[in-house]
CSV table of C-alpha atoms in Angstrom, one decimal:
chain,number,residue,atom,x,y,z
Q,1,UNK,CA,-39.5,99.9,93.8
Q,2,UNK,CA,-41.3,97.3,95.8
Q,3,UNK,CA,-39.3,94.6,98.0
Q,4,UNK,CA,-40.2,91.6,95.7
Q,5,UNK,CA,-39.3,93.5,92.5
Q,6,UNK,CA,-36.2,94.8,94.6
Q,7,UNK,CA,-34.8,90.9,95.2
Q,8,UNK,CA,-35.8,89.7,91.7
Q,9,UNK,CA,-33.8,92.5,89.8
Q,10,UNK,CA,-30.9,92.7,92.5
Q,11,UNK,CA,-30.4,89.4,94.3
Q,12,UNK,CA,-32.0,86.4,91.5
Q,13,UNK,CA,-29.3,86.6,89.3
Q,14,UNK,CA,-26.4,85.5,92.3
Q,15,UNK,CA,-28.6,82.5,92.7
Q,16,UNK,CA,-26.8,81.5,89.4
Q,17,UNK,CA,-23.1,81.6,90.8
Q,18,UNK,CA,-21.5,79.3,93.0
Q,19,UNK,CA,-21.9,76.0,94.2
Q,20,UNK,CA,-25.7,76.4,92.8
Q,21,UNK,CA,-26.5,72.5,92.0
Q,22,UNK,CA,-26.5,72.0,95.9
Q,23,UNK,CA,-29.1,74.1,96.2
Q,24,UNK,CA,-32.1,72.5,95.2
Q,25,UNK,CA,-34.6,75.6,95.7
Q,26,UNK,CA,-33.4,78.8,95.8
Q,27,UNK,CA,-35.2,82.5,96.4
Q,28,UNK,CA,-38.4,82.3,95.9
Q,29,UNK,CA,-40.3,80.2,97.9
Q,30,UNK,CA,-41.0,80.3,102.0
Q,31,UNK,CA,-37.6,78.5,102.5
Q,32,UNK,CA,-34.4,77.1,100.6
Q,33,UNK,CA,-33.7,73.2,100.1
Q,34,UNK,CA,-30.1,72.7,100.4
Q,35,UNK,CA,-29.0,68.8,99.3
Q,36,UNK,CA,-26.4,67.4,101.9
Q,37,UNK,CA,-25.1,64.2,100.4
Q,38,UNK,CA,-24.5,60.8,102.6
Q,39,UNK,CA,-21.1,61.1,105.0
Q,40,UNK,CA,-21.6,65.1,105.0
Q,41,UNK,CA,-22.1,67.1,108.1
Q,42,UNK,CA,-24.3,70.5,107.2
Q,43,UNK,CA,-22.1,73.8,109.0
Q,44,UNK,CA,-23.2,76.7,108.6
Q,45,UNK,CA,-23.1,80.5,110.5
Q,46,UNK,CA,-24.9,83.4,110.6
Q,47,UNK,CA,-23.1,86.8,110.6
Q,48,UNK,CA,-24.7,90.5,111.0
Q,49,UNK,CA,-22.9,93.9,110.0
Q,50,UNK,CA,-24.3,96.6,111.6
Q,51,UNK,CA,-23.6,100.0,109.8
Q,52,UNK,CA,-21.2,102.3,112.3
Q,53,UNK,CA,-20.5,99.3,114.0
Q,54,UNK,CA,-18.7,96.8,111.6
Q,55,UNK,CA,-18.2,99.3,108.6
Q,56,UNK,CA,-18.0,103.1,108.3
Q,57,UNK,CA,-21.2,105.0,107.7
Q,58,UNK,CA,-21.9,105.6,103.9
Q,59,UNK,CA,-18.6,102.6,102.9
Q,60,UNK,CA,-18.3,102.1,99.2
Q,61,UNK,CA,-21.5,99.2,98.6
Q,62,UNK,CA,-19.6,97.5,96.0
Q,63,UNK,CA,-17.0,97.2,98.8
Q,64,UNK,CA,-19.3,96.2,101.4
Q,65,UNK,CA,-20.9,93.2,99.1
Q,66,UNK,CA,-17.8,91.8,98.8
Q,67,UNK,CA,-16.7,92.3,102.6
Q,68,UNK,CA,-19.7,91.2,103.8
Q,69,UNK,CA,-20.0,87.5,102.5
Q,70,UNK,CA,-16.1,87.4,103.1
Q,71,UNK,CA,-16.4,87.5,106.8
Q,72,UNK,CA,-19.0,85.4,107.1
Q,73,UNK,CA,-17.6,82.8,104.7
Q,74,UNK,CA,-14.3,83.1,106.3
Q,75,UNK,CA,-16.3,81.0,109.6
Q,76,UNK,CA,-16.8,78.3,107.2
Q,77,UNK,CA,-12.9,78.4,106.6
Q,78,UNK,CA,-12.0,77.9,110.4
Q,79,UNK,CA,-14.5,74.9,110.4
Q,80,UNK,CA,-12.5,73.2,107.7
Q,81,UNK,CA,-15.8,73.5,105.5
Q,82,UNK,CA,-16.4,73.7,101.8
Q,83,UNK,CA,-18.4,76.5,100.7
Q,84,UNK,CA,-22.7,76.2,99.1
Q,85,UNK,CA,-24.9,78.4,100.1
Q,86,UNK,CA,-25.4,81.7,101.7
Q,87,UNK,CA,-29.0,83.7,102.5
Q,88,UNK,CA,-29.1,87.4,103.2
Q,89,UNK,CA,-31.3,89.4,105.6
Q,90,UNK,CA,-31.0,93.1,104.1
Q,91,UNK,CA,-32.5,96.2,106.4
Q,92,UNK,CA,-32.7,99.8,104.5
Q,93,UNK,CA,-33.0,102.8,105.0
Q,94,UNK,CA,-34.6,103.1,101.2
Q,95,UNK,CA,-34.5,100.9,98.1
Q,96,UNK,CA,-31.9,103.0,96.4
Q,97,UNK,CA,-31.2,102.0,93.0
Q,98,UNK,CA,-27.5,103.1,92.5
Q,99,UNK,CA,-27.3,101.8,96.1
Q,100,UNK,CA,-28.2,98.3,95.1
Q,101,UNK,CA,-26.7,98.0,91.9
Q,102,UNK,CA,-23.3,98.8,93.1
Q,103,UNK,CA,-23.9,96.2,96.2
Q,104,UNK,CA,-25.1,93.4,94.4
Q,105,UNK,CA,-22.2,93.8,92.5
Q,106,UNK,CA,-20.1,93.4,95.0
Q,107,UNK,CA,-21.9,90.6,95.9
Q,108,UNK,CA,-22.0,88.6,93.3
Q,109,UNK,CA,-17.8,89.2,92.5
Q,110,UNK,CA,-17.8,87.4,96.2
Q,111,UNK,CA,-20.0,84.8,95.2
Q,112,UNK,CA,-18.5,83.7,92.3
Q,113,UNK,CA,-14.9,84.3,93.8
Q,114,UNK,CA,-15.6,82.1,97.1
Q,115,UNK,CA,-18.4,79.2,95.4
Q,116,UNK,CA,-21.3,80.3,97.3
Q,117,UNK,CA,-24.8,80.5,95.9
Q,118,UNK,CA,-27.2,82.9,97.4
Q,119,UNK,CA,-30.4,80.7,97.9
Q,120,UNK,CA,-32.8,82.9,99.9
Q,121,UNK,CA,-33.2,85.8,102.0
Q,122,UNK,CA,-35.3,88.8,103.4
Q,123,UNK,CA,-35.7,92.3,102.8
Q,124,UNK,CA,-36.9,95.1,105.5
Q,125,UNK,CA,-36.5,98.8,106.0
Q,126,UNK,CA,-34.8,100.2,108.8
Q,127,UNK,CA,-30.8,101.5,109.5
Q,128,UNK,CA,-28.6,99.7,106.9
Q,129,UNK,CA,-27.8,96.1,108.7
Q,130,UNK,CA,-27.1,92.7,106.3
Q,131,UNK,CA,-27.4,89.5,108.0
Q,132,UNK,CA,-25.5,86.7,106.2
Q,133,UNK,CA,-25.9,82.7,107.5
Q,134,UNK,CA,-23.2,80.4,105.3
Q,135,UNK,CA,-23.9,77.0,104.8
Q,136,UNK,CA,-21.1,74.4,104.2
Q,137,UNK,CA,-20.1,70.9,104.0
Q,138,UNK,CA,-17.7,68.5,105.7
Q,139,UNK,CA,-17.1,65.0,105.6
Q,140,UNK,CA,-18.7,63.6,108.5
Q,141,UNK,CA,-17.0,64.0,111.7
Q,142,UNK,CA,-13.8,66.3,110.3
Q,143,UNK,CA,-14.9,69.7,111.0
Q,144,UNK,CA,-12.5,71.6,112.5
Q,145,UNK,CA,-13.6,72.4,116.0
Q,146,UNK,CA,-12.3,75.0,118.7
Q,147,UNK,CA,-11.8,72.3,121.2
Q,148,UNK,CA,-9.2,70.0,120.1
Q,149,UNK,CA,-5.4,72.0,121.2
Q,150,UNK,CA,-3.5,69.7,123.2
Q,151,UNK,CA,-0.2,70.9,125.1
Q,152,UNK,CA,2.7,70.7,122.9
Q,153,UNK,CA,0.9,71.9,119.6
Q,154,UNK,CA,2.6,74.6,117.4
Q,155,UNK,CA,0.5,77.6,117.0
Q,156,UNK,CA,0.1,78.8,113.4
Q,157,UNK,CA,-1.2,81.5,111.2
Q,158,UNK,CA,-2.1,81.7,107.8
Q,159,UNK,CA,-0.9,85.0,105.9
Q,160,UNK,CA,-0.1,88.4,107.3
Q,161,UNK,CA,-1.8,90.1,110.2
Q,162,UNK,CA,-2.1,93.5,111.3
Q,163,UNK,CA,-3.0,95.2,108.0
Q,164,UNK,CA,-6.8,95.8,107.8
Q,165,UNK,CA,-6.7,97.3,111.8
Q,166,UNK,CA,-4.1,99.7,109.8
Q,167,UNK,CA,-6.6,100.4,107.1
Q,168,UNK,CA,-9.1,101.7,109.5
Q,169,UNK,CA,-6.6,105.1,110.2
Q,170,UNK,CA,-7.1,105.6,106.1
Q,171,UNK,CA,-10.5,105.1,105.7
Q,172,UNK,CA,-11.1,108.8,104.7
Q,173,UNK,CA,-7.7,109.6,103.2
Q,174,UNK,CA,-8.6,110.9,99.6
Q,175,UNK,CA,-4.9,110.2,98.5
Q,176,UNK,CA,-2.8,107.3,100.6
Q,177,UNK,CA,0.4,106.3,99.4
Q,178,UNK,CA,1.2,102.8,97.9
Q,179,UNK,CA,1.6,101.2,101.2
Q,180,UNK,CA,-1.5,102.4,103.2
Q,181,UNK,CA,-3.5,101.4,99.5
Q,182,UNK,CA,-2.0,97.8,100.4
Q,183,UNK,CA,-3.4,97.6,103.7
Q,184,UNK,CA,-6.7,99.1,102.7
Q,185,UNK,CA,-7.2,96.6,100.4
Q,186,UNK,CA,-7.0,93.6,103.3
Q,187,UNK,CA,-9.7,95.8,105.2
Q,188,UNK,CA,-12.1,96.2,101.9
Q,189,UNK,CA,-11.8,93.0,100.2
Q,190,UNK,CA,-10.6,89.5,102.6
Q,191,UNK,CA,-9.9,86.7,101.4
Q,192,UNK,CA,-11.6,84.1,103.7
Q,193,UNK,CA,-8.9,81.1,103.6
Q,194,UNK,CA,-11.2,78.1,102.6
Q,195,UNK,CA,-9.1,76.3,100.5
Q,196,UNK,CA,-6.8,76.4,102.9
Q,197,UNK,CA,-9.2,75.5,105.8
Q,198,UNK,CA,-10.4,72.3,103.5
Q,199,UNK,CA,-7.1,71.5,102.9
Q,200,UNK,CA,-6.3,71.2,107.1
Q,201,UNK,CA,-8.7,68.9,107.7
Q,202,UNK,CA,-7.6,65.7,109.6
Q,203,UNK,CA,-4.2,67.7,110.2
Q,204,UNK,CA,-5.5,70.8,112.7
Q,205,UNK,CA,-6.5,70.1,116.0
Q,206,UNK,CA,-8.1,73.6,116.4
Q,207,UNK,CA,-8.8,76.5,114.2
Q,208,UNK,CA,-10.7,79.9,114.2
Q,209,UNK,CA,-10.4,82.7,111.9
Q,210,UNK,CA,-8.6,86.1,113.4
Q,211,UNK,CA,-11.2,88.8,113.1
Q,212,UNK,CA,-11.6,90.0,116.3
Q,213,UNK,CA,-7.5,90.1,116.9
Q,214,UNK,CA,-4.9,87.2,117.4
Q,215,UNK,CA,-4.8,87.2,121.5
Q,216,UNK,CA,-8.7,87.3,121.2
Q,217,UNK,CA,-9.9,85.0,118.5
Q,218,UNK,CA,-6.4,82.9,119.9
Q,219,UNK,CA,-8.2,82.8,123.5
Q,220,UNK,CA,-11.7,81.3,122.2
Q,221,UNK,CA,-9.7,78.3,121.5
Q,222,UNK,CA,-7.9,78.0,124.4
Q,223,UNK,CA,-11.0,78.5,126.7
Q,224,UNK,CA,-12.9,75.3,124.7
Q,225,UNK,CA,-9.5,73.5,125.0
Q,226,UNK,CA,-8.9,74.4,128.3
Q,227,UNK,CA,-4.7,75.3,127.6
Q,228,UNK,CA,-2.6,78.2,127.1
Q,229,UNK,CA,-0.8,79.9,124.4
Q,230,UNK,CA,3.0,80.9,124.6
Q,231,UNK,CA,3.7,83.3,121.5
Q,232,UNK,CA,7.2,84.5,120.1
Q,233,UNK,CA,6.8,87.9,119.2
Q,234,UNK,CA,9.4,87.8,116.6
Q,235,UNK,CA,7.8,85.1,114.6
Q,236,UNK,CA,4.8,87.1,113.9
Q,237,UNK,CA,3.9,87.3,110.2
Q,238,UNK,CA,4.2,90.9,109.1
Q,239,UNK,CA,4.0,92.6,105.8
Q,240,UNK,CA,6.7,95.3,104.4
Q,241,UNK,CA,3.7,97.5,103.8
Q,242,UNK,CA,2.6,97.4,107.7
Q,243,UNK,CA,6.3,98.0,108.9
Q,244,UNK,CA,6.3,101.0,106.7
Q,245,UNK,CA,3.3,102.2,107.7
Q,246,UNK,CA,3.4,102.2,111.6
Q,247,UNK,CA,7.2,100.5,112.1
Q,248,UNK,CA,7.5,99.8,115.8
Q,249,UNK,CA,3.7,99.0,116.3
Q,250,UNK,CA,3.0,96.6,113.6
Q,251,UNK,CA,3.5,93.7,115.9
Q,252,UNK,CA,0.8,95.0,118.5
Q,253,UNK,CA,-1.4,95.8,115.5
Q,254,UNK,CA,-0.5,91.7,114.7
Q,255,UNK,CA,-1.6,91.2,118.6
Q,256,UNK,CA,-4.8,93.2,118.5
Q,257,UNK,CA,-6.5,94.6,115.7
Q,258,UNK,CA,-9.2,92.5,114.0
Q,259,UNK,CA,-10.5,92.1,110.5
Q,260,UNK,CA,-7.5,90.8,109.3
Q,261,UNK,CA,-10.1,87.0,108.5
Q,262,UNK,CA,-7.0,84.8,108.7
Q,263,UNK,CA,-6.7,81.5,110.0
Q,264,UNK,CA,-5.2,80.5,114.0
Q,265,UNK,CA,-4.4,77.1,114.0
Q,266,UNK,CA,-3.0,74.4,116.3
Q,267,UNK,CA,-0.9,71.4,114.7
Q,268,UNK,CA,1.0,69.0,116.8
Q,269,UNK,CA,4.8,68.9,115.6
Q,270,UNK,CA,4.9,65.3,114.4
Q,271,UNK,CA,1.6,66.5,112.0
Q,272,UNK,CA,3.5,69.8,111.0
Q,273,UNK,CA,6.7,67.9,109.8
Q,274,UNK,CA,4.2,66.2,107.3
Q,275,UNK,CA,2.2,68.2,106.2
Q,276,UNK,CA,1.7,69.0,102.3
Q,277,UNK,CA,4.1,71.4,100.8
Q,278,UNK,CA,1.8,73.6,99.7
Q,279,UNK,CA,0.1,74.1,103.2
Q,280,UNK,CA,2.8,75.0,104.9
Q,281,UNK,CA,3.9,77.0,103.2
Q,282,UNK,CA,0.8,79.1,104.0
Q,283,UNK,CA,1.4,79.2,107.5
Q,284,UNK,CA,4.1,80.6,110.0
Q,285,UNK,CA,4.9,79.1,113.6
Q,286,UNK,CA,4.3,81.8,116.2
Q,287,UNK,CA,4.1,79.9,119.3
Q,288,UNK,CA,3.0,76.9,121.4
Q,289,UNK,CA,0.5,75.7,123.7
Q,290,UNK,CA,0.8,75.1,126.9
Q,291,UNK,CA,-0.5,74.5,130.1
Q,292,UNK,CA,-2.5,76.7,131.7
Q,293,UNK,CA,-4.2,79.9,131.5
Q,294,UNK,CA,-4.2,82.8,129.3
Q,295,UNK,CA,-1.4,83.8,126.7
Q,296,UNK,CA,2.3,85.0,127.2
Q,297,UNK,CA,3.9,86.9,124.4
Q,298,UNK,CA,7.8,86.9,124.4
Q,299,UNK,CA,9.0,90.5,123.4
Q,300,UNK,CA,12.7,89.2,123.4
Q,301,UNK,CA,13.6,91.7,126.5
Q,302,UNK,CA,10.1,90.8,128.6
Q,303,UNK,CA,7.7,88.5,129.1
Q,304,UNK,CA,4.0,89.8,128.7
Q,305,UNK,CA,1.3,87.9,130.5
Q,306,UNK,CA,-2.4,88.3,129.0
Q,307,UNK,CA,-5.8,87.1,129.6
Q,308,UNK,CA,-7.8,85.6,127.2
Q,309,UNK,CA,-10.4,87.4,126.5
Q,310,UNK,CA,-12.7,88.1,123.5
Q,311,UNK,CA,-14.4,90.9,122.2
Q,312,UNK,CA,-17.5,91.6,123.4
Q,313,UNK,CA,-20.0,93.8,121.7
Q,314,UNK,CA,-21.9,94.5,124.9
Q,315,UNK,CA,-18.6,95.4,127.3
Q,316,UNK,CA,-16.4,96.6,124.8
């Protein structure tokens, strides 16, 4: 199968789903046209998933379309941005049919699930890598940025967190129980909060999305703010199913472990008390920020003082 014959059967059709009528030119051509109306700001982000780096050697590819256009949608979410478009760089090993199939698949269910388009891409061989860039909108000067915590915000999550750095202890389980199935399901398919993101506009004065771990992807916005955090331990959102699986550690999984592609968000009180309903409700109160450096997690008996550091691919 050649490459062109290889995008036309596999990767045309999810062209069709989405937010398509933004997308004036699609694959085919040397580039895409994307329409950005008057008072929109263009974001958009480019993700790559490296094969025994960001997912297991030989994962599920239905699994891995999904998963991959969810974490890279979910940076539109943190940026307050409404989904369009997305391209796709795709490196092989081979052009295996059954391969592809089951991956566009999964690609498409994301596409249609999230309202992105796929308007262009590339196709090389080499080890199995997918490079995704997202392209959003946002009314002009409301994106959500990572600069904007003040001292006094509350310090809120969306969801649960802790249950896809869970997962990765089940990966090759051929029978977990009902509970490790839960968390397994928050490593395969995330939901990338956008609706939720949109909906925090003019309300957040900071966001990113948590998939590098809490204290880390937390830390990138205190660095571009220039603050610190102070979290209550106790108020961290945590599932039944986590608790079951790992009791005593869930809250350091809640800490640490990445992938979970929720939302970290900073709201000053007076904006918290009036916030819609149905937003807060999405959210749970973990801490606030302060002056300073780094974060401080209450454990209830002792006081844990961390740095703020990130992941880093290179160090790591």
């Amino acid at each position: 199968m050649g490459e062109f014959e290889l995008i036309r059967r596999y990767f045309f059709p999810i062209a069709e789903v989405g937010n398509a009528s933004a997308v004036v030119l699609g694959p085919g051509d040397d580039c895409a046209i994307q329409r950005v109306g008057s008072g929109l700001d263009l974001v958009f982000s480019v993700d790559a998933l490296v094969e025994g780096v960001h997912f297991p050697y030989r994962y599920d590819p239905e699994k891995l379309g999904w998963r991959s256009l969810a974490v890279a949608a979910s940076d539109l979410a943190a940026m307050g941005a409404d989904p369009v478009c997305f391209t796709l760089a795709l490196t092989l090993p081979d052009a295996d049919p059954d391969w592809l199939s089951a991956y566009a698949c999964g690609l498409a269910s994301a596409a249609r699930h999230f309202g992105l388009s796929l308007a262009g891409g590339d196709t090389t061989r080499g080890p199995l890598t997918l490079s995704m860039q997202v392209h959003g909108t946002v009314p002009k000067g409301e994106a959500i940025l990572r600069s904007g915590a003040q001292v006094g915000d509350y310090i809120c999550v969306s969801g649960t967190l802790g249950e896809a750095g869970a997962a990765l202890g089940y990966l090759e389980r051929d029978d977990p129980g009902s509970d490790a199935q839960s968390v397994l399901r928050r490593y395969h398919f995330p939901e990338p909060r956008l609706a939720l993101g949109a909906a925090l506009r003019g309300y957040a004065t900071a966001a990113v999305d948590v998939s590098d771990g809490l204290v880390a992807d937390l830390g990138h916005i205190l660095e571009a703010s220039g603050v610190a955090a102070s979290i209550d331990a106790s108020r961290l959102p945590l599932s039944q199913h986590l608790e079951r699986l790992v009791g005593q550690s869930a809250a350091g999984l809640a800490l640490n472990a990445g992938d979970d592609y929720e939302l970290c968000v900073t709201l000053p009180p007076q904006v918290w008390s009036i916030l819609p309903e149905d937003v807060r409700r999405e959210l749970t109160v973990i801490g606030k920020v302060v002056a300073g450096e780094g974060v401080t997690i209450d454990w209830g008996d002792h006081i844990e003082n961390l740095s703020a550091g990130g992941y880093d691919h290179f160090r790591n």
